[in-house]
Amino acid sequence: MSGRTTTSHNPDPEAIAPGNPVEDLAEGTAQVLAKPRMRGWIHFYAAWLAIVCGATLVSVSWPVASTRAGLTTFAYALSTVAMFAVSATYHRVNWKSARSRNLMKRLDHSMIFVFIAGSYTPFAMLAMPPADGRLVLWIVWGGALAGIALKVCWPTAPRWVGVPLYLLLGWVAVWYAPTIIHVAGVAAMVLLAVGGAFYSIGGLLYGLRWPDPWPTTFGYHEFFHALTAIAAILHYIAMWLAVFYVGHPA
């Protein structure tokens, strides 16, 4: 493709915004400024793991639990694979074209909102009373669409605008903790809470750009990606409990 090259040298893509007057200068120094060698690899492997784990969850949920369980876990699995795959593609490829890079940046940030909403879908449909579940779906998917619109229409928005929105959507489950505990069990709620804490800590590290102990190998962004991968594993386990826990509402 004419818009990309396979070299691994590039300034931090997050620091370059469309229309920034220093973008041309940044492009000129792209060959001498190295991004961490691990940039994107964590989510690359996470994407493949998500394919295997997601396929397993859906293939078991559909025939054993219910069609609704199969459909909702499919939405969850698809959003998880898409988020990790887009992130890996964006961060591994050195986008030689500014237009291609900025397009992928918007898509990468937008997929986080899709992932959050997709992760809520099985819990809303399987581990909550119908009225509460529908309300949660409206909140998280409406918030996701608003977040995507923000990233598309205001791609240069500062981090303090986007990160809090991720966190607010991610912690909607707190308001329904008693219901989730009653329907899906204490273990599921604990996994959701701990996973949410990992996501939140990762988001804060991303916003602060800290810590950055090994800038050429494993920087602050890699800490963020590592924490999101760990959180995704915890939430994946919680999905099994949401599907098969005996306390499901009729």
Short mmCIF file of C-alpha atoms in Angstrom, two decimals:
data_model
loop_
_atom_site.label_atom_id
_atom_site.label_comp_id
_atom_site.label_asym_id
_atom_site.label_seq_id
_atom_site.Cartn_x
_atom_site.Cartn_y
_atom_site.Cartn_z
CA MET A 1 0.00 0.00 0.00
CA SER A 2 1.24 3.45 -0.78
CA GLY A 3 0.13 4.83 2.60
CA ARG A 4 2.37 2.73 4.77
CA THR A 5 5.77 1.13 5.23
CA THR A 6 6.96 -1.64 7.49
CA THR A 7 9.75 0.21 9.24
CA SER A 8 9.35 0.50 13.00
CA HIS A 9 10.58 4.08 13.42
CA ASN A 10 8.06 6.84 13.98
CA PRO A 11 7.36 9.51 16.58
CA ASP A 12 4.58 8.73 19.03
CA PRO A 13 1.46 8.84 16.80
CA GLU A 14 -0.61 10.06 19.75
CA ALA A 15 1.37 13.27 19.84
CA ILE A 16 0.55 14.26 16.27
CA ALA A 17 -2.86 15.66 15.43
CA PRO A 18 -4.39 16.49 12.03
CA GLY A 19 -3.76 20.03 11.00
CA ASN A 20 -0.96 20.49 13.51
CA PRO A 21 1.60 22.95 12.07
CA VAL A 22 4.48 20.85 13.38
CA GLU A 23 3.28 17.74 11.57
CA ASP A 24 5.58 18.23 8.59
CA LEU A 25 8.55 18.63 10.90
CA ALA A 26 7.53 15.52 12.79
CA GLU A 27 7.32 13.61 9.52
CA GLY A 28 10.80 14.78 8.63
CA THR A 29 12.24 13.43 11.86
CA ALA A 30 10.28 10.17 11.75
CA GLN A 31 13.33 8.19 10.69
CA VAL A 32 15.44 9.26 13.66
CA LEU A 33 12.89 9.18 16.47
CA ALA A 34 12.17 5.60 17.54
CA LYS A 35 8.91 4.47 19.07
CA PRO A 36 9.16 1.63 21.58
CA ARG A 37 9.91 -1.70 19.94
CA MET A 38 7.02 -3.28 21.83
CA ARG A 39 4.51 -0.75 20.52
CA GLY A 40 1.45 -2.60 19.29
CA TRP A 41 2.72 -6.14 19.93
CA ILE A 42 0.68 -6.67 23.11
CA HIS A 43 -2.57 -5.93 21.33
CA PHE A 44 -1.43 -7.91 18.28
CA TYR A 45 -1.20 -11.10 20.33
CA ALA A 46 -4.31 -10.11 22.31
CA ALA A 47 -6.28 -9.92 19.05
CA TRP A 48 -5.41 -13.52 18.14
CA LEU A 49 -6.17 -14.70 21.66
CA ALA A 50 -9.50 -12.85 21.53
CA ILE A 51 -10.43 -14.68 18.31
CA VAL A 52 -9.87 -18.08 19.91
CA CYS A 53 -11.49 -17.22 23.24
CA GLY A 54 -14.39 -15.39 21.63
CA ALA A 55 -15.14 -18.25 19.25
CA THR A 56 -15.10 -20.68 22.17
CA LEU A 57 -17.47 -18.56 24.24
CA VAL A 58 -19.95 -18.05 21.40
CA SER A 59 -19.87 -21.67 20.20
CA VAL A 60 -20.67 -22.90 23.72
CA SER A 61 -23.14 -20.17 24.70
CA TRP A 62 -25.34 -20.47 21.63
CA PRO A 63 -26.31 -24.18 21.83
CA VAL A 64 -25.92 -24.72 25.58
CA ALA A 65 -27.38 -21.53 27.06
CA SER A 66 -29.65 -19.76 24.55
CA THR A 67 -29.80 -17.96 21.24
CA ARG A 68 -29.81 -14.66 23.12
CA ALA A 69 -26.62 -15.69 24.92
CA GLY A 70 -25.04 -16.61 21.60
CA LEU A 71 -25.96 -13.31 19.97
CA THR A 72 -24.85 -11.13 22.86
CA THR A 73 -21.56 -12.96 23.33
CA PHE A 74 -20.97 -12.68 19.59
CA ALA A 75 -21.38 -8.90 19.85
CA TYR A 76 -18.94 -8.91 22.75
CA ALA A 77 -16.40 -11.13 20.98
CA LEU A 78 -16.60 -9.11 17.76
CA SER A 79 -16.06 -5.80 19.54
CA THR A 80 -13.11 -7.23 21.50
CA VAL A 81 -11.37 -8.64 18.43
CA ALA A 82 -12.01 -5.45 16.48
CA MET A 83 -10.60 -3.22 19.22
CA PHE A 84 -7.39 -5.22 19.64
CA ALA A 85 -6.93 -5.74 15.89
CA VAL A 86 -7.39 -2.07 15.02
CA SER A 87 -5.09 -1.02 17.85
CA ALA A 88 -2.38 -3.47 16.75
CA THR A 89 -2.64 -2.32 13.14
CA TYR A 90 -2.50 1.35 14.06
CA HIS A 91 0.45 1.03 16.42
CA ARG A 92 2.54 -1.54 14.52
CA VAL A 93 2.40 0.08 11.09
CA ASN A 94 4.42 3.20 10.37
CA TRP A 95 1.83 5.22 8.51
CA LYS A 96 3.86 7.18 5.97
CA SER A 97 0.78 9.09 4.85
CA ALA A 98 -0.49 11.63 7.39
CA ARG A 99 -4.03 11.08 6.10
CA SER A 100 -3.83 7.32 6.64
CA ARG A 101 -2.30 7.74 10.08
CA ASN A 102 -4.94 10.22 11.22
CA LEU A 103 -7.74 8.02 9.89
CA MET A 104 -6.39 5.04 11.80
CA LYS A 105 -5.96 7.15 14.92
CA ARG A 106 -9.65 8.11 14.84
CA LEU A 107 -10.64 4.50 14.23
CA ASP A 108 -8.38 3.26 17.04
CA HIS A 109 -9.83 5.67 19.60
CA SER A 110 -13.39 5.05 18.39
CA MET A 111 -13.05 1.29 18.77
CA ILE A 112 -12.48 1.72 22.51
CA PHE A 113 -16.04 3.03 22.82
CA VAL A 114 -17.37 0.13 20.74
CA PHE A 115 -15.43 -2.30 22.94
CA ILE A 116 -16.89 -0.83 26.15
CA ALA A 117 -20.44 -1.04 24.81
CA GLY A 118 -19.86 -4.53 23.43
CA SER A 119 -18.56 -5.71 26.79
CA TYR A 120 -21.72 -4.48 28.52
CA THR A 121 -24.08 -6.16 26.07
CA PRO A 122 -24.04 -9.73 27.51
CA PHE A 123 -24.42 -8.44 31.07
CA ALA A 124 -27.25 -6.11 30.11
CA MET A 125 -29.14 -8.84 28.26
CA LEU A 126 -28.36 -11.83 30.48
CA ALA A 127 -27.55 -10.62 33.99
CA MET A 128 -30.11 -7.87 34.48
CA PRO A 129 -33.90 -7.61 34.53
CA PRO A 130 -35.18 -6.64 31.06
CA ALA A 131 -36.00 -3.02 31.95
CA ASP A 132 -32.61 -2.39 33.56
CA GLY A 133 -30.82 -4.19 30.77
CA ARG A 134 -32.45 -2.07 28.08
CA LEU A 135 -31.61 1.11 29.98
CA VAL A 136 -27.96 0.09 30.29
CA LEU A 137 -27.80 -0.71 26.58
CA TRP A 138 -29.21 2.72 25.75
CA ILE A 139 -26.67 4.39 28.04
CA VAL A 140 -23.56 2.55 26.90
CA TRP A 141 -24.31 2.40 23.19
CA GLY A 142 -25.57 5.99 23.19
CA GLY A 143 -22.42 7.02 25.02
CA ALA A 144 -20.32 5.02 22.58
CA LEU A 145 -21.89 6.78 19.60
CA ALA A 146 -21.32 10.14 21.29
CA GLY A 147 -17.70 9.20 21.93
CA ILE A 148 -17.19 8.13 18.33
CA ALA A 149 -18.70 11.40 17.14
CA LEU A 150 -16.28 13.25 19.43
CA LYS A 151 -13.28 11.41 18.00
CA VAL A 152 -14.41 11.91 14.41
CA CYS A 153 -15.50 15.54 14.68
CA TRP A 154 -12.85 16.72 17.15
CA PRO A 155 -9.77 14.55 16.53
CA THR A 156 -7.49 17.10 18.20
CA ALA A 157 -9.43 16.99 21.48
CA PRO A 158 -7.07 16.91 24.48
CA ARG A 159 -6.74 13.71 26.45
CA TRP A 160 -8.59 15.14 29.44
CA VAL A 161 -11.72 15.19 27.25
CA GLY A 162 -11.62 11.63 25.94
CA VAL A 163 -10.20 9.68 28.89
CA PRO A 164 -12.91 10.73 31.42
CA LEU A 165 -15.61 9.70 28.93
CA TYR A 166 -14.04 6.25 28.63
CA LEU A 167 -13.98 5.97 32.42
CA LEU A 168 -17.56 7.18 32.91
CA LEU A 169 -18.93 4.65 30.44
CA GLY A 170 -16.75 1.91 31.88
CA TRP A 171 -18.11 2.35 35.40
CA VAL A 172 -21.83 2.38 34.58
CA ALA A 173 -21.96 -1.12 36.11
CA VAL A 174 -21.38 0.34 39.58
CA TRP A 175 -24.98 1.58 39.68
CA TYR A 176 -26.22 -1.96 39.01
CA ALA A 177 -23.79 -3.84 41.25
CA PRO A 178 -26.50 -5.33 43.54
CA THR A 179 -28.43 -6.64 40.54
CA ILE A 180 -25.33 -8.12 38.92
CA ILE A 181 -24.33 -9.78 42.19
CA HIS A 182 -27.81 -11.25 42.62
CA VAL A 183 -28.11 -12.49 39.04
CA ALA A 184 -24.54 -13.29 37.93
CA GLY A 185 -22.91 -13.87 41.31
CA VAL A 186 -20.32 -12.20 43.50
CA ALA A 187 -17.40 -13.61 41.50
CA ALA A 188 -18.63 -11.97 38.30
CA MET A 189 -18.98 -8.59 40.01
CA VAL A 190 -15.52 -8.88 41.56
CA LEU A 191 -14.01 -9.72 38.17
CA LEU A 192 -15.81 -6.76 36.60
CA ALA A 193 -14.62 -4.41 39.34
CA VAL A 194 -11.00 -5.55 39.28
CA GLY A 195 -10.95 -5.49 35.49
CA GLY A 196 -12.47 -2.02 35.54
CA ALA A 197 -9.76 -0.91 37.96
CA PHE A 198 -7.08 -2.15 35.55
CA TYR A 199 -8.74 -0.31 32.67
CA SER A 200 -8.99 2.86 34.74
CA ILE A 201 -5.38 2.73 35.90
CA GLY A 202 -4.30 2.13 32.32
CA GLY A 203 -6.34 5.11 31.15
CA LEU A 204 -4.77 7.34 33.79
CA LEU A 205 -1.26 6.22 32.84
CA TYR A 206 -2.09 6.91 29.21
CA GLY A 207 -3.38 10.38 30.05
CA LEU A 208 -0.35 11.17 32.22
CA ARG A 209 2.13 9.53 29.83
CA TRP A 210 3.72 7.88 32.84
CA PRO A 211 5.66 5.78 33.68
CA ASP A 212 8.06 5.75 30.75
CA PRO A 213 11.06 3.77 32.06
CA TRP A 214 12.32 2.30 28.77
CA PRO A 215 11.24 4.74 26.02
CA THR A 216 12.84 2.76 23.19
CA THR A 217 11.44 -0.61 24.29
CA PHE A 218 8.51 -0.46 26.72
CA GLY A 219 7.03 2.96 27.43
CA TYR A 220 3.94 4.38 29.10
CA HIS A 221 1.77 3.31 26.18
CA GLU A 222 2.86 -0.30 26.62
CA PHE A 223 1.83 -0.18 30.28
CA PHE A 224 -1.58 1.04 29.10
CA HIS A 225 -1.88 -1.77 26.55
CA ALA A 226 -0.72 -4.41 29.05
CA LEU A 227 -3.30 -3.33 31.62
CA THR A 228 -6.10 -3.38 29.02
CA ALA A 229 -5.12 -6.91 28.01
CA ILE A 230 -5.16 -8.11 31.64
CA ALA A 231 -8.51 -6.41 32.23
CA ALA A 232 -9.96 -8.02 29.10
CA ILE A 233 -8.99 -11.48 30.41
CA LEU A 234 -10.74 -10.81 33.72
CA HIS A 235 -13.88 -9.60 31.97
CA TYR A 236 -13.80 -12.59 29.64
CA ILE A 237 -13.99 -14.92 32.64
CA ALA A 238 -16.86 -12.82 33.98
CA MET A 239 -18.70 -13.34 30.68
CA TRP A 240 -18.81 -17.08 31.29
CA LEU A 241 -20.40 -16.46 34.67
CA ALA A 242 -22.91 -14.05 33.13
CA VAL A 243 -23.94 -16.70 30.62
CA PHE A 244 -24.09 -19.78 32.83
CA TYR A 245 -24.75 -18.58 36.38
CA VAL A 246 -27.98 -20.14 37.68
CA GLY A 247 -29.46 -16.90 38.96
CA HIS A 248 -30.57 -15.59 35.58
CA PRO A 249 -33.92 -13.77 35.57
CA ALA A 250 -36.73 -15.55 33.83
#
